[in-house]
Amino acid sequence: MVSSYFKSLLLDLGINKERIEILEGKGGIVEDEFEGIRYLRFKDSVANLRRGTVLFDFHNIILGFPHIKRVVQLENGVKRVFKRKPFYVEEKVDGYNVRVAQIEGRVFAFTRGGFICPFTTERIEDFVNMEFFKDYPNLVLCGEMAGPESPYLVEGPPYVKEDIKFFLFDIQEKRTGKSLPVKERVKIAEEYGIPSVEIFGIYDISKINDLRELIENLREQRREGIVMKSFDMKRIIKYVTPYANINDIRIGARVFFELPHGYFMQRIKRLGFYLSEKKIRDAEFEKYATALGKALLEPFVESIWDVSGGEEIAEVFTVRVKHIETAYKMVSHFERLGLKIHIEEIEEMPNDYWRISFKRVYPEATREILELWNGHAF
Ligand code: ATP
């Protein structure tokens, strides 16, 4: 149930009564609570409030992080989007999206879906200078949390060797969700020492070969890709390396039955465009074909073996927290996301942190494999 406080707030924001009722009825808006603070989370977009928006009061509205369009043909994509205009090229860091904002004097980290993440909220002060929020209470830091010890992803970028790190890539205004121009964001990040994604430089279509070379370097270094941004942040596109496409398939194939088939098809499609744009043939083509086949089949076949041998499909991941309670809060958070995750191990670290291992089980995938293995006809 959405309380009358949030309903009247929505009316004040220009959303009419019927719209609010329909939204509530289909679960498009959900009221939530975190450590005594209530907020409204948008599962659907409404008017100019994007999906993932979080609402506290009339001033504290954290807009959902916008979708970034993807190009699969680099040269034509760049031409079409930027014409002859220059744009910034940044690293697309492989992690999970967070928006960080100060509400009533406390700093919270929000997930893409608009939940307050207990883990990221606890750890964010390890990475971001909190002075920033004293000076700019009206701004939201958007960034990627990435590293091997992540509560949401099984792998991180190769250069984060342990734990997890924050990488800023956008600063937006509360209420409007408007991004600061790249230059201003970079200046603020420097001033407050906020760690940011790597900026590879300013490119335009005449430098397409340099851009291609950059992609090849990133591929070799097992990095995910790039995000290209106009100076004013009005035009933004992303492009990922063939490494990331194949690696995602490898990671996904372990839990083949948990993912929609589109997950695999989309990545195969991107790889197809890469191979054609680069005119990759013969031995080099064979290499990619083998890598793709292996990425798709090896983990999948292994998981079938595991299940037929009596095991359950599961993943174990580890994170560092300052308070054990944060680990328990994460368990409730995962439950609300519909995930089956429990704490496997708690270990005290020498530096006042706790190392928590979680185990995520995949009952559906396990059941489906078992049925098929046992000869079910379908
Ligand atoms: P989308 O909603 O854009 O389709 P998605 O959830 O499918 O996104 P991705 O395809 O991985 O995610 O790409 C978009 C995400 O990339 C952003 O939401 C952001 O979290 C992440 N990202 C990493 N580095 C950057 C960067 N430099 N600039 C913008 N976003 C970045």
PDB file of N, CA, C and O and ligand atoms in Angstrom, residues 65-70 90-98 112 143-144 169 197 224 227 229 236 238, ligand 1:
ATOM      1  N   PHE A  65      18.408   5.812 -13.346  1.00  0.00           N
ATOM      2  CA  PHE A  65      19.524   6.019 -14.267  1.00  0.00           C
ATOM      3  C   PHE A  65      19.059   5.645 -15.674  1.00  0.00           C
ATOM      4  O   PHE A  65      18.516   4.562 -15.881  1.00  0.00           O
ATOM      5  N   PRO A  66      19.262   6.539 -16.660  1.00  0.00           N
ATOM      6  CA  PRO A  66      18.705   6.268 -17.993  1.00  0.00           C
ATOM      7  C   PRO A  66      19.391   5.122 -18.737  1.00  0.00           C
ATOM      8  O   PRO A  66      20.570   4.833 -18.503  1.00  0.00           O
ATOM      9  N   HIS A  67      18.617   4.521 -19.625  1.00  0.00           N
ATOM     10  CA  HIS A  67      19.129   3.475 -20.517  1.00  0.00           C
ATOM     11  C   HIS A  67      20.151   4.094 -21.473  1.00  0.00           C
ATOM     12  O   HIS A  67      19.935   5.197 -21.976  1.00  0.00           O
ATOM     13  N   ILE A  68      21.250   3.403 -21.728  1.00  0.00           N
ATOM     14  CA  ILE A  68      22.246   3.906 -22.687  1.00  0.00           C
ATOM     15  C   ILE A  68      22.146   3.069 -23.953  1.00  0.00           C
ATOM     16  O   ILE A  68      22.247   1.832 -23.883  1.00  0.00           O
ATOM     17  N   LYS A  69      21.928   3.726 -25.076  1.00  0.00           N
ATOM     18  CA  LYS A  69      21.785   2.978 -26.330  1.00  0.00           C
ATOM     19  C   LYS A  69      23.113   2.348 -26.732  1.00  0.00           C
ATOM     20  O   LYS A  69      24.172   2.909 -26.482  1.00  0.00           O
ATOM     21  N   ARG A  70      22.976   1.199 -27.407  1.00  0.00           N
ATOM     22  CA  ARG A  70      24.167   0.441 -27.775  1.00  0.00           C
ATOM     23  C   ARG A  70      24.352   0.476 -29.288  1.00  0.00           C
ATOM     24  O   ARG A  70      23.369   0.388 -30.023  1.00  0.00           O
ATOM     25  N   GLU A  90      35.054   7.059 -22.712  1.00  0.00           N
ATOM     26  CA  GLU A  90      35.403   6.594 -21.360  1.00  0.00           C
ATOM     27  C   GLU A  90      35.349   5.081 -21.317  1.00  0.00           C
ATOM     28  O   GLU A  90      34.684   4.461 -22.137  1.00  0.00           O
ATOM     29  N   GLU A  91      35.949   4.532 -20.293  1.00  0.00           N
ATOM     30  CA  GLU A  91      35.833   3.082 -20.123  1.00  0.00           C
ATOM     31  C   GLU A  91      34.438   2.723 -19.625  1.00  0.00           C
ATOM     32  O   GLU A  91      33.857   3.424 -18.779  1.00  0.00           O
ATOM     33  N   LYS A  92      33.908   1.650 -20.158  1.00  0.00           N
ATOM     34  CA  LYS A  92      32.681   1.065 -19.590  1.00  0.00           C
ATOM     35  C   LYS A  92      33.164   0.036 -18.573  1.00  0.00           C
ATOM     36  O   LYS A  92      33.707  -1.007 -18.937  1.00  0.00           O
ATOM     37  N   VAL A  93      33.020   0.390 -17.325  1.00  0.00           N
ATOM     38  CA  VAL A  93      33.535  -0.472 -16.255  1.00  0.00           C
ATOM     39  C   VAL A  93      32.498  -1.549 -15.948  1.00  0.00           C
ATOM     40  O   VAL A  93      31.301  -1.274 -15.864  1.00  0.00           O
ATOM     41  N   ASP A  94      32.971  -2.765 -15.792  1.00  0.00           N
ATOM     42  CA  ASP A  94      32.068  -3.907 -15.613  1.00  0.00           C
ATOM     43  C   ASP A  94      31.750  -4.128 -14.136  1.00  0.00           C
ATOM     44  O   ASP A  94      32.507  -4.766 -13.411  1.00  0.00           O
ATOM     45  N   GLY A  95      30.645  -3.569 -13.703  1.00  0.00           N
ATOM     46  CA  GLY A  95      30.250  -3.737 -12.305  1.00  0.00           C
ATOM     47  C   GLY A  95      28.761  -3.510 -12.186  1.00  0.00           C
ATOM     48  O   GLY A  95      28.025  -3.797 -13.127  1.00  0.00           O
ATOM     49  N   TYR A  96      28.324  -2.982 -11.056  1.00  0.00           N
ATOM     50  CA  TYR A  96      26.897  -2.663 -10.942  1.00  0.00           C
ATOM     51  C   TYR A  96      26.700  -1.177 -10.697  1.00  0.00           C
ATOM     52  O   TYR A  96      27.520  -0.522 -10.068  1.00  0.00           O
ATOM     53  N   ASN A  97      25.584  -0.687 -11.245  1.00  0.00           N
ATOM     54  CA  ASN A  97      25.278   0.737 -11.234  1.00  0.00           C
ATOM     55  C   ASN A  97      24.806   1.176  -9.845  1.00  0.00           C
ATOM     56  O   ASN A  97      23.985   0.510  -9.232  1.00  0.00           O
ATOM     57  N   VAL A  98      25.357   2.288  -9.360  1.00  0.00           N
ATOM     58  CA  VAL A  98      24.821   2.869  -8.122  1.00  0.00           C
ATOM     59  C   VAL A  98      24.637   4.371  -8.288  1.00  0.00           C
ATOM     60  O   VAL A  98      25.393   5.035  -8.994  1.00  0.00           O
ATOM     61  N   ARG A 112      20.079   0.078  -9.383  1.00  0.00           N
ATOM     62  CA  ARG A 112      19.389   0.465 -10.620  1.00  0.00           C
ATOM     63  C   ARG A 112      17.879   0.399 -10.460  1.00  0.00           C
ATOM     64  O   ARG A 112      17.145   1.221 -10.971  1.00  0.00           O
ATOM     65  N   GLY A 143      27.744   6.017 -10.492  1.00  0.00           N
ATOM     66  CA  GLY A 143      28.992   5.319 -10.788  1.00  0.00           C
ATOM     67  C   GLY A 143      28.821   3.821 -10.795  1.00  0.00           C
ATOM     68  O   GLY A 143      27.722   3.296 -10.579  1.00  0.00           O
ATOM     69  N   GLU A 144      29.929   3.152 -11.053  1.00  0.00           N
ATOM     70  CA  GLU A 144      29.940   1.694 -11.109  1.00  0.00           C
ATOM     71  C   GLU A 144      30.730   1.169  -9.926  1.00  0.00           C
ATOM     72  O   GLU A 144      31.820   1.674  -9.628  1.00  0.00           O
ATOM     73  N   PHE A 169      30.923   8.047 -13.100  1.00  0.00           N
ATOM     74  CA  PHE A 169      30.820   8.328 -14.530  1.00  0.00           C
ATOM     75  C   PHE A 169      29.769   9.388 -14.870  1.00  0.00           C
ATOM     76  O   PHE A 169      29.579   9.729 -16.031  1.00  0.00           O
ATOM     77  N   VAL A 197      35.880   6.686 -13.743  1.00  0.00           N
ATOM     78  CA  VAL A 197      36.223   5.801 -14.863  1.00  0.00           C
ATOM     79  C   VAL A 197      37.347   6.465 -15.653  1.00  0.00           C
ATOM     80  O   VAL A 197      37.479   7.688 -15.634  1.00  0.00           O
ATOM     81  N   GLU A 224      35.747  -4.362 -20.542  1.00  0.00           N
ATOM     82  CA  GLU A 224      34.402  -4.524 -21.097  1.00  0.00           C
ATOM     83  C   GLU A 224      34.087  -3.698 -22.338  1.00  0.00           C
ATOM     84  O   GLU A 224      33.447  -4.182 -23.251  1.00  0.00           O
ATOM     85  N   VAL A 227      32.090   3.872 -23.341  1.00  0.00           N
ATOM     86  CA  VAL A 227      30.877   4.674 -23.434  1.00  0.00           C
ATOM     87  C   VAL A 227      31.309   5.996 -24.057  1.00  0.00           C
ATOM     88  O   VAL A 227      32.304   6.594 -23.641  1.00  0.00           O
ATOM     89  N   LYS A 229      30.365   9.888 -25.110  1.00  0.00           N
ATOM     90  CA  LYS A 229      29.461  10.915 -24.592  1.00  0.00           C
ATOM     91  C   LYS A 229      29.725  12.269 -25.229  1.00  0.00           C
ATOM     92  O   LYS A 229      30.882  12.720 -25.261  1.00  0.00           O
ATOM     93  N   ILE A 236      24.620   9.806 -25.783  1.00  0.00           N
ATOM     94  CA  ILE A 236      25.489   8.803 -25.145  1.00  0.00           C
ATOM     95  C   ILE A 236      25.239   7.431 -25.786  1.00  0.00           C
ATOM     96  O   ILE A 236      24.093   7.023 -25.942  1.00  0.00           O
ATOM     97  N   LYS A 238      27.027   3.201 -26.117  1.00  0.00           N
ATOM     98  CA  LYS A 238      28.027   2.267 -25.585  1.00  0.00           C
ATOM     99  C   LYS A 238      28.396   1.242 -26.648  1.00  0.00           C
ATOM    100  O   LYS A 238      27.625   1.002 -27.585  1.00  0.00           O
TER     101      LYS A 238
HETATM  102  P1  ATP B   1      20.872  -0.152 -20.252  1.00  0.00           P
HETATM  103  O1  ATP B   1      19.762   0.229 -19.376  1.00  0.00           O
HETATM  104  O2  ATP B   1      21.727   0.991 -20.690  1.00  0.00           O
HETATM  105  O3  ATP B   1      20.458  -1.061 -21.390  1.00  0.00           O
HETATM  106  P2  ATP B   1      22.096  -2.393 -18.880  1.00  0.00           P
HETATM  107  O4  ATP B   1      21.555  -2.506 -17.519  1.00  0.00           O
HETATM  108  O5  ATP B   1      21.756  -3.411 -19.893  1.00  0.00           O
HETATM  109  O6  ATP B   1      21.886  -0.934 -19.401  1.00  0.00           O
HETATM  110  P3  ATP B   1      24.794  -2.253 -19.696  1.00  0.00           P
HETATM  111  O7  ATP B   1      24.422  -2.692 -21.053  1.00  0.00           O
HETATM  112  O8  ATP B   1      25.855  -2.987 -18.998  1.00  0.00           O
HETATM  113  O9  ATP B   1      23.623  -2.251 -18.706  1.00  0.00           O
HETATM  114  O10 ATP B   1      25.297  -0.725 -19.826  1.00  0.00           O
HETATM  115  C1  ATP B   1      24.880   0.389 -19.155  1.00  0.00           C
HETATM  116  C2  ATP B   1      25.546   0.499 -17.792  1.00  0.00           C
HETATM  117  O11 ATP B   1      26.954   0.603 -17.901  1.00  0.00           O
HETATM  118  C3  ATP B   1      25.190   1.749 -17.030  1.00  0.00           C
HETATM  119  O12 ATP B   1      23.941   1.649 -16.399  1.00  0.00           O
HETATM  120  C4  ATP B   1      26.325   1.851 -16.019  1.00  0.00           C
HETATM  121  O13 ATP B   1      26.004   1.185 -14.827  1.00  0.00           O
HETATM  122  C5  ATP B   1      27.469   1.111 -16.673  1.00  0.00           C
HETATM  123  N1  ATP B   1      28.660   1.934 -16.947  1.00  0.00           N
HETATM  124  C6  ATP B   1      29.948   1.526 -16.740  1.00  0.00           C
HETATM  125  N2  ATP B   1      30.816   2.467 -17.097  1.00  0.00           N
HETATM  126  C7  ATP B   1      30.086   3.536 -17.541  1.00  0.00           C
HETATM  127  C8  ATP B   1      30.422   4.818 -18.044  1.00  0.00           C
HETATM  128  N3  ATP B   1      31.694   5.208 -18.207  1.00  0.00           N
HETATM  129  N4  ATP B   1      29.410   5.644 -18.365  1.00  0.00           N
HETATM  130  C9  ATP B   1      28.120   5.269 -18.239  1.00  0.00           C
HETATM  131  N5  ATP B   1      27.740   4.061 -17.777  1.00  0.00           N
HETATM  132  C10 ATP B   1      28.702   3.195 -17.438  1.00  0.00           C
END
